[in-house]
Short mmCIF file of N, CA and C in Angstrom, two decimals:
data_model
loop_
_atom_site.label_atom_id
_atom_site.label_comp_id
_atom_site.label_asym_id
_atom_site.label_seq_id
_atom_site.Cartn_x
_atom_site.Cartn_y
_atom_site.Cartn_z
N MET A 1 2.83 -21.86 -6.84
CA MET A 1 2.51 -21.04 -5.64
C MET A 1 3.61 -19.86 -5.70
N LEU A 2 3.08 -18.56 -5.18
CA LEU A 2 3.81 -17.48 -4.68
C LEU A 2 4.37 -17.40 -3.58
N ASP A 3 5.95 -17.36 -3.80
CA ASP A 3 6.57 -17.37 -2.67
C ASP A 3 7.07 -15.67 -2.29
N VAL A 4 6.53 -15.82 -1.18
CA VAL A 4 6.40 -14.34 -0.52
C VAL A 4 7.78 -13.92 -0.61
N LYS A 5 8.76 -14.77 -0.37
CA LYS A 5 10.34 -14.09 -0.11
C LYS A 5 10.82 -14.12 -1.66
N ASN A 6 10.04 -13.86 -2.77
CA ASN A 6 10.52 -13.63 -4.25
C ASN A 6 9.81 -12.26 -4.32
N LEU A 7 9.00 -11.71 -3.65
CA LEU A 7 8.81 -10.25 -3.75
C LEU A 7 9.57 -9.52 -3.63
N ARG A 8 9.14 -8.07 -3.98
CA ARG A 8 9.89 -6.80 -3.34
C ARG A 8 8.81 -5.81 -2.58
N PHE A 9 9.52 -5.51 -1.30
CA PHE A 9 8.78 -4.71 -0.89
C PHE A 9 9.30 -2.82 -0.36
N GLU A 10 8.32 -1.86 -0.48
CA GLU A 10 8.51 -0.54 -0.38
C GLU A 10 7.69 -0.18 0.67
N ILE A 11 8.18 0.46 1.64
CA ILE A 11 7.48 0.83 2.90
C ILE A 11 7.94 2.39 3.44
N LEU A 12 6.44 2.96 3.39
CA LEU A 12 6.87 4.33 4.13
C LEU A 12 5.89 4.82 5.50
N PHE A 13 6.53 5.06 6.34
CA PHE A 13 5.67 5.27 7.51
C PHE A 13 5.25 6.79 7.81
N CYS A 14 4.05 6.98 7.97
CA CYS A 14 3.68 8.35 8.30
C CYS A 14 2.75 8.16 9.03
N ASP A 15 2.11 9.55 9.68
CA ASP A 15 0.68 9.91 10.81
C ASP A 15 -0.31 9.42 10.09
N ASP A 16 -0.71 9.12 9.02
CA ASP A 16 -2.07 8.73 8.09
C ASP A 16 -1.55 8.82 6.69
N VAL A 17 -2.44 7.47 6.09
CA VAL A 17 -2.83 7.77 4.80
C VAL A 17 -4.24 7.91 4.55
N ARG A 18 -4.33 8.66 3.62
CA ARG A 18 -6.22 8.94 2.65
C ARG A 18 -6.37 8.87 1.77
N GLN A 19 -7.38 8.33 1.00
CA GLN A 19 -7.42 8.37 -0.11
C GLN A 19 -8.62 9.25 -0.85
N GLU A 20 -8.40 10.31 -2.05
CA GLU A 20 -9.07 10.90 -2.41
C GLU A 20 -9.97 10.01 -3.14
N ALA A 21 -11.19 10.67 -3.93
CA ALA A 21 -12.06 10.36 -4.39
C ALA A 21 -11.78 9.83 -5.68
N ASN A 22 -10.64 10.34 -6.30
CA ASN A 22 -10.31 9.68 -7.59
C ASN A 22 -9.12 8.74 -7.47
N GLY A 23 -8.90 8.20 -6.15
CA GLY A 23 -7.87 6.66 -6.15
C GLY A 23 -6.45 7.37 -5.45
N LYS A 24 -5.88 8.57 -5.35
CA LYS A 24 -4.71 8.84 -5.40
C LYS A 24 -4.69 8.90 -3.75
N HIS A 25 -3.44 8.49 -3.30
CA HIS A 25 -3.37 8.44 -1.58
C HIS A 25 -2.75 9.86 -1.26
N ILE A 26 -2.79 10.09 -0.22
CA ILE A 26 -2.05 11.46 0.11
C ILE A 26 -1.60 11.04 1.52
N LEU A 27 -0.06 10.99 1.78
CA LEU A 27 0.06 10.42 2.85
C LEU A 27 0.38 11.95 3.84
N ILE A 28 0.57 11.32 5.20
CA ILE A 28 0.24 12.74 6.28
C ILE A 28 1.65 12.51 6.89
N GLY A 29 2.34 13.75 7.00
CA GLY A 29 3.42 13.52 8.13
C GLY A 29 4.56 12.25 7.92
N VAL A 30 5.15 11.98 6.40
CA VAL A 30 5.99 10.94 6.62
C VAL A 30 7.40 11.10 7.21
N PHE A 31 7.74 9.95 7.94
CA PHE A 31 8.72 9.85 8.33
C PHE A 31 10.17 9.38 7.65
N GLY A 32 11.01 10.38 7.74
CA GLY A 32 12.20 10.29 6.63
C GLY A 32 13.32 8.95 7.14
N ALA A 33 13.18 8.76 8.87
CA ALA A 33 14.14 8.52 9.12
C ALA A 33 13.79 7.83 10.57
N ASP A 34 14.37 7.45 11.71
CA ASP A 34 13.80 7.00 13.07
C ASP A 34 12.54 8.14 13.36
N ILE A 35 11.42 7.50 14.21
CA ILE A 35 10.62 8.04 14.84
C ILE A 35 11.26 8.72 16.03
N LEU A 36 11.00 9.99 16.33
CA LEU A 36 11.39 10.80 17.48
C LEU A 36 10.24 11.39 18.34
N PRO A 37 9.52 10.82 19.42
CA PRO A 37 8.48 11.52 19.95
C PRO A 37 9.11 12.43 21.09
N THR A 38 7.70 13.36 21.40
CA THR A 38 8.05 14.41 22.16
C THR A 38 8.45 13.82 23.60
N MET A 39 7.71 12.64 23.94
CA MET A 39 7.81 12.23 25.18
C MET A 39 8.02 10.59 25.45
N LEU A 40 8.16 9.67 26.09
CA LEU A 40 7.65 8.44 26.25
C LEU A 40 7.39 8.12 27.87
N PRO A 41 6.63 7.59 28.32
CA PRO A 41 5.38 6.73 27.32
C PRO A 41 4.58 7.68 26.57
N GLY A 42 4.01 7.09 25.62
CA GLY A 42 3.01 8.05 24.60
C GLY A 42 2.37 7.45 23.81
N VAL A 43 1.49 8.10 23.16
CA VAL A 43 0.30 7.18 21.98
C VAL A 43 0.62 8.02 20.88
N LEU A 44 1.17 7.04 19.90
CA LEU A 44 1.42 7.86 18.37
C LEU A 44 0.65 7.42 17.62
N PRO A 45 0.33 8.40 16.32
CA PRO A 45 -0.66 7.43 15.25
C PRO A 45 0.58 7.26 14.31
N LEU A 46 0.23 5.88 13.92
CA LEU A 46 1.07 5.49 12.86
C LEU A 46 0.29 4.31 11.80
N ALA A 47 0.79 5.02 10.27
CA ALA A 47 0.15 4.20 9.53
C ALA A 47 1.23 3.85 8.42
N ILE A 48 0.97 3.15 7.50
CA ILE A 48 1.83 2.82 6.42
C ILE A 48 1.51 2.38 5.47
N TYR A 49 2.39 2.64 4.00
CA TYR A 49 2.15 2.98 2.75
C TYR A 49 2.91 1.73 1.95
N LEU A 50 2.04 0.84 1.50
CA LEU A 50 3.25 -0.60 1.22
C LEU A 50 3.18 -0.58 -0.19
N ARG A 51 4.00 -0.87 -0.66
CA ARG A 51 4.17 -1.40 -2.37
C ARG A 51 5.01 -2.43 -2.78
N VAL A 52 3.80 -3.67 -3.07
CA VAL A 52 4.90 -5.06 -3.18
C VAL A 52 5.00 -5.05 -4.72
N PHE A 53 5.89 -5.57 -4.94
CA PHE A 53 6.31 -6.05 -6.49
C PHE A 53 6.47 -7.49 -6.84
N GLY A 54 6.04 -7.62 -8.05
CA GLY A 54 6.18 -9.61 -8.33
C GLY A 54 5.04 -10.06 -7.66
N MET A 55 3.69 -9.31 -7.39
CA MET A 55 2.60 -10.33 -7.37
C MET A 55 1.84 -10.75 -8.68
N THR A 56 1.41 -12.03 -9.01
CA THR A 56 1.09 -12.65 -9.97
C THR A 56 -0.36 -11.99 -10.09
N LYS A 57 -1.04 -12.12 -11.31
CA LYS A 57 -2.30 -12.28 -11.56
C LYS A 57 -3.14 -12.86 -10.96
N GLY A 58 -4.65 -12.09 -10.23
CA GLY A 58 -5.34 -13.02 -9.65
C GLY A 58 -5.71 -12.55 -8.60
N ASP A 59 -6.26 -13.42 -8.06
CA ASP A 59 -6.96 -12.86 -6.37
C ASP A 59 -5.92 -13.94 -5.25
N HIS A 60 -5.64 -12.77 -4.43
CA HIS A 60 -4.61 -13.39 -3.19
C HIS A 60 -5.46 -12.55 -1.84
N HIS A 61 -5.17 -13.61 -0.47
CA HIS A 61 -5.35 -12.90 0.13
C HIS A 61 -4.05 -12.77 1.15
N PHE A 62 -4.05 -11.23 1.99
CA PHE A 62 -3.14 -10.71 2.38
C PHE A 62 -3.36 -10.54 4.17
N ARG A 63 -2.21 -10.54 4.90
CA ARG A 63 -2.31 -10.05 6.37
C ARG A 63 -0.91 -9.29 6.28
N ILE A 64 -1.32 -8.00 7.22
CA ILE A 64 -0.07 -7.23 7.30
C ILE A 64 -0.28 -6.94 9.20
N THR A 65 0.99 -7.25 9.28
CA THR A 65 0.81 -6.83 11.19
C THR A 65 2.00 -5.91 11.35
N LEU A 66 1.79 -4.93 12.58
CA LEU A 66 2.59 -4.60 12.89
C LEU A 66 2.62 -4.83 14.06
N THR A 67 3.99 -5.32 14.75
CA THR A 67 4.21 -5.74 16.03
C THR A 67 5.68 -5.00 16.47
N THR A 68 6.14 -4.89 17.58
CA THR A 68 7.72 -4.64 18.10
C THR A 68 8.18 -5.82 18.14
N ASN A 69 9.44 -5.31 18.52
CA ASN A 69 11.03 -6.21 17.99
C ASN A 69 10.47 -7.36 19.05
N ASP A 70 10.05 -7.17 20.15
CA ASP A 70 9.64 -8.17 21.30
C ASP A 70 8.41 -9.01 20.81
N GLY A 71 7.99 -8.65 19.90
CA GLY A 71 6.67 -9.50 19.43
C GLY A 71 5.18 -9.03 19.65
N ASP A 72 4.92 -8.00 20.37
CA ASP A 72 3.69 -7.37 21.02
C ASP A 72 3.07 -6.80 19.30
N LEU A 73 1.90 -7.14 19.31
CA LEU A 73 0.97 -7.10 18.27
C LEU A 73 0.56 -5.51 18.49
N LEU A 74 0.97 -4.63 17.59
CA LEU A 74 0.20 -3.04 17.60
C LEU A 74 -0.88 -2.91 16.47
N GLY A 75 -0.69 -3.85 15.75
CA GLY A 75 -2.10 -3.57 14.70
C GLY A 75 -2.09 -4.21 13.65
N GLU A 76 -3.40 -4.49 12.90
CA GLU A 76 -3.22 -5.89 11.88
C GLU A 76 -4.36 -5.52 11.12
N ILE A 77 -3.97 -5.70 10.12
CA ILE A 77 -5.04 -5.86 8.61
C ILE A 77 -4.99 -7.24 7.99
N GLU A 78 -6.30 -7.47 7.40
CA GLU A 78 -6.20 -8.70 6.37
C GLU A 78 -7.31 -8.70 5.61
N GLY A 79 -7.23 -8.98 4.26
CA GLY A 79 -8.12 -9.14 3.47
C GLY A 79 -7.63 -9.58 1.89
N ARG A 80 -8.42 -9.49 1.42
CA ARG A 80 -8.01 -9.83 -0.37
C ARG A 80 -7.72 -8.67 -1.31
N THR A 81 -7.10 -8.98 -2.47
CA THR A 81 -6.89 -8.11 -3.39
C THR A 81 -6.65 -8.58 -4.74
N THR A 82 -6.94 -8.02 -5.56
CA THR A 82 -6.73 -8.63 -7.20
C THR A 82 -5.81 -7.67 -7.76
N VAL A 83 -5.18 -8.70 -8.05
CA VAL A 83 -3.93 -8.01 -9.35
C VAL A 83 -4.32 -8.07 -10.33
N PHE A 84 -4.55 -7.15 -11.35
CA PHE A 84 -4.93 -7.10 -12.72
C PHE A 84 -3.43 -7.26 -13.94
N ASP A 85 -2.73 -6.36 -13.32
CA ASP A 85 -1.60 -6.22 -13.96
C ASP A 85 -0.11 -6.65 -13.38
N ASP A 86 0.56 -7.42 -13.26
CA ASP A 86 1.73 -7.91 -12.58
C ASP A 86 2.97 -7.33 -12.77
N THR A 87 2.93 -6.28 -13.94
CA THR A 87 3.82 -5.46 -13.87
C THR A 87 4.02 -4.06 -13.38
N THR A 88 3.32 -3.94 -12.54
CA THR A 88 3.03 -2.40 -11.51
C THR A 88 3.02 -3.24 -10.13
N ALA A 89 3.26 -2.39 -9.00
CA ALA A 89 3.15 -2.21 -7.87
C ALA A 89 1.62 -2.58 -7.38
N SER A 90 1.68 -3.50 -6.43
CA SER A 90 0.66 -3.48 -5.53
C SER A 90 0.38 -3.01 -4.66
N ILE A 91 -0.70 -1.85 -4.22
CA ILE A 91 -0.72 -0.90 -3.05
C ILE A 91 -1.46 -1.48 -1.82
N PHE A 92 -0.89 -1.32 -0.87
CA PHE A 92 -1.62 -1.67 0.46
C PHE A 92 -1.39 -0.70 1.49
N PRO A 93 -2.38 0.58 1.51
CA PRO A 93 -2.38 1.14 2.77
C PRO A 93 -2.63 1.08 3.93
N PHE A 94 -2.27 1.12 4.70
CA PHE A 94 -2.42 0.68 6.11
C PHE A 94 -2.90 2.06 7.35
N SER A 95 -4.26 2.41 7.50
CA SER A 95 -4.52 3.79 8.13
C SER A 95 -4.30 3.78 9.34
N ALA A 96 -3.96 5.07 10.01
CA ALA A 96 -3.24 4.82 11.01
C ALA A 96 -3.70 4.34 12.30
N VAL A 97 -3.00 3.84 13.30
CA VAL A 97 -3.38 2.95 14.23
C VAL A 97 -2.89 3.99 15.87
N ALA A 98 -3.42 4.21 16.54
CA ALA A 98 -3.13 4.38 18.03
C ALA A 98 -2.07 3.34 18.59
N ILE A 99 -1.00 3.72 18.82
CA ILE A 99 0.25 3.14 19.26
C ILE A 99 0.69 3.49 20.74
N HIS A 100 0.70 2.50 21.87
CA HIS A 100 1.04 3.16 23.13
C HIS A 100 2.59 2.74 22.93
N ILE A 101 3.43 3.29 23.49
CA ILE A 101 4.63 3.30 23.40
C ILE A 101 5.04 3.60 24.80
N GLU A 102 5.81 2.48 25.16
CA GLU A 102 6.32 2.70 26.88
C GLU A 102 7.93 3.06 26.54
N LYS A 103 8.59 2.64 25.85
CA LYS A 103 10.15 3.09 26.02
C LYS A 103 10.27 2.81 24.33
N PRO A 104 11.62 3.29 24.23
CA PRO A 104 12.51 2.97 22.34
C PRO A 104 12.21 1.65 22.17
N VAL A 105 11.73 1.47 21.07
CA VAL A 105 11.55 0.12 20.45
C VAL A 105 11.57 0.10 18.82
N ALA A 106 11.69 -0.98 18.34
CA ALA A 106 11.63 -1.24 16.51
C ALA A 106 10.23 -1.78 16.31
N ILE A 107 9.70 -0.90 15.30
CA ILE A 107 8.53 -1.29 14.99
C ILE A 107 8.66 -2.33 13.80
N VAL A 108 7.82 -3.45 13.84
CA VAL A 108 8.21 -4.46 12.93
C VAL A 108 7.00 -4.29 11.57
N VAL A 109 7.17 -4.59 10.31
CA VAL A 109 5.94 -4.79 9.36
C VAL A 109 5.95 -6.21 8.77
N ASN A 110 5.11 -6.71 9.31
CA ASN A 110 5.20 -8.14 8.68
C ASN A 110 4.11 -8.31 7.40
N PHE A 111 4.37 -9.74 6.73
CA PHE A 111 3.37 -9.50 5.56
C PHE A 111 3.24 -11.31 5.20
N SER A 112 1.65 -11.30 5.02
CA SER A 112 1.50 -12.97 5.01
C SER A 112 0.66 -13.00 3.42
N LEU A 113 0.94 -13.85 2.39
CA LEU A 113 0.27 -13.63 1.02
C LEU A 113 -0.51 -15.33 0.82
N ASN A 114 -1.43 -15.38 0.91
CA ASN A 114 -2.32 -16.74 0.60
C ASN A 114 -2.13 -17.48 1.65
N GLY A 115 -1.81 -17.32 3.03
CA GLY A 115 -1.39 -18.24 3.59
C GLY A 115 -0.14 -18.59 4.11
N SER A 116 0.62 -17.90 3.55
CA SER A 116 2.00 -18.15 3.90
C SER A 116 2.11 -17.76 5.44
N ASP A 117 3.48 -18.24 5.99
CA ASP A 117 3.64 -17.64 7.15
C ASP A 117 3.78 -16.05 6.96
N LEU A 118 3.99 -15.30 8.30
CA LEU A 118 4.25 -14.09 8.23
C LEU A 118 5.96 -13.72 8.60
N ILE A 119 6.09 -12.88 7.39
CA ILE A 119 7.82 -12.32 7.25
C ILE A 119 7.84 -11.09 7.62
N PRO A 120 8.66 -11.16 8.17
CA PRO A 120 9.37 -9.25 8.66
C PRO A 120 9.82 -8.82 7.10
N ILE A 121 9.04 -7.80 7.02
CA ILE A 121 9.47 -7.21 5.89
C ILE A 121 10.21 -5.56 5.45
N GLY A 122 10.48 -5.31 6.89
CA GLY A 122 10.59 -3.84 6.89
C GLY A 122 10.45 -3.43 8.46
N GLY A 123 10.65 -2.10 8.59
CA GLY A 123 10.49 -1.57 10.10
C GLY A 123 11.14 0.16 10.44
N ILE A 124 10.87 0.53 11.38
CA ILE A 124 11.16 1.81 11.69
C ILE A 124 11.67 1.68 13.61
N ASN A 125 12.72 2.34 13.43
CA ASN A 125 13.07 2.64 15.44
C ASN A 125 12.22 3.92 15.79
N ILE A 126 11.54 3.47 17.21
CA ILE A 126 11.26 4.55 18.06
C ILE A 126 12.09 5.34 18.82
N ARG A 127 13.03 6.27 18.91
CA ARG A 127 14.13 6.31 19.57
C ARG A 127 13.50 6.78 20.83
N ALA A 128 14.28 7.58 21.66
CA ALA A 128 14.09 7.91 23.03
C ALA A 128 14.20 9.74 22.92
N PRO A 129 12.69 10.10 23.38
CA PRO A 129 13.26 11.86 23.28
C PRO A 129 14.41 12.29 23.73
N ILE A 130 14.60 13.50 23.00
CA ILE A 130 15.79 13.91 23.15
C ILE A 130 15.36 15.09 24.46
N ALA A 131 16.36 15.09 25.66
CA ALA A 131 16.16 15.86 26.44
C ALA A 131 16.24 17.57 26.18
N ASN A 132 14.93 18.29 26.48
CA ASN A 132 14.77 19.40 26.32
C ASN A 132 15.93 20.22 27.13
N VAL A 133 17.05 21.05 26.43
CA VAL A 133 18.12 21.68 27.02
C VAL A 133 18.08 23.14 26.72
N SER A 134 18.22 23.93 27.66
CA SER A 134 17.89 25.45 27.76
C SER A 134 19.37 25.63 27.90
N SER A 135 19.64 26.88 26.76
CA SER A 135 20.95 27.79 27.11
C SER A 135 21.54 28.72 28.00
#
């Protein structure tokens, strides 16, 4: 059985992920570092583009959740994927969900494969807005 801990993950956080008719993905508003909202509390769109390396050929059941570091569930996707070539990355685009944020918090991405326990695989911090200072 494939052990999730042996997989390698790359995650990009962005405002949205779209897919063209030719299969290419468009990432909109990619965050390079922490998210710095204009105000809190507030509602933010958040999407992820997840690449998973090391999955074996065959059919797999997956579950991805977005939670806060306090354990609050922000979004979830579950489904099946088929790996045809185990030498390339498996792609899991997670379209934007509107998340309500009250205060600075860490967002955690959790991943489960074939019924394994969810494990944290990455995250991003939402920082406090910087006060608008006039000179």
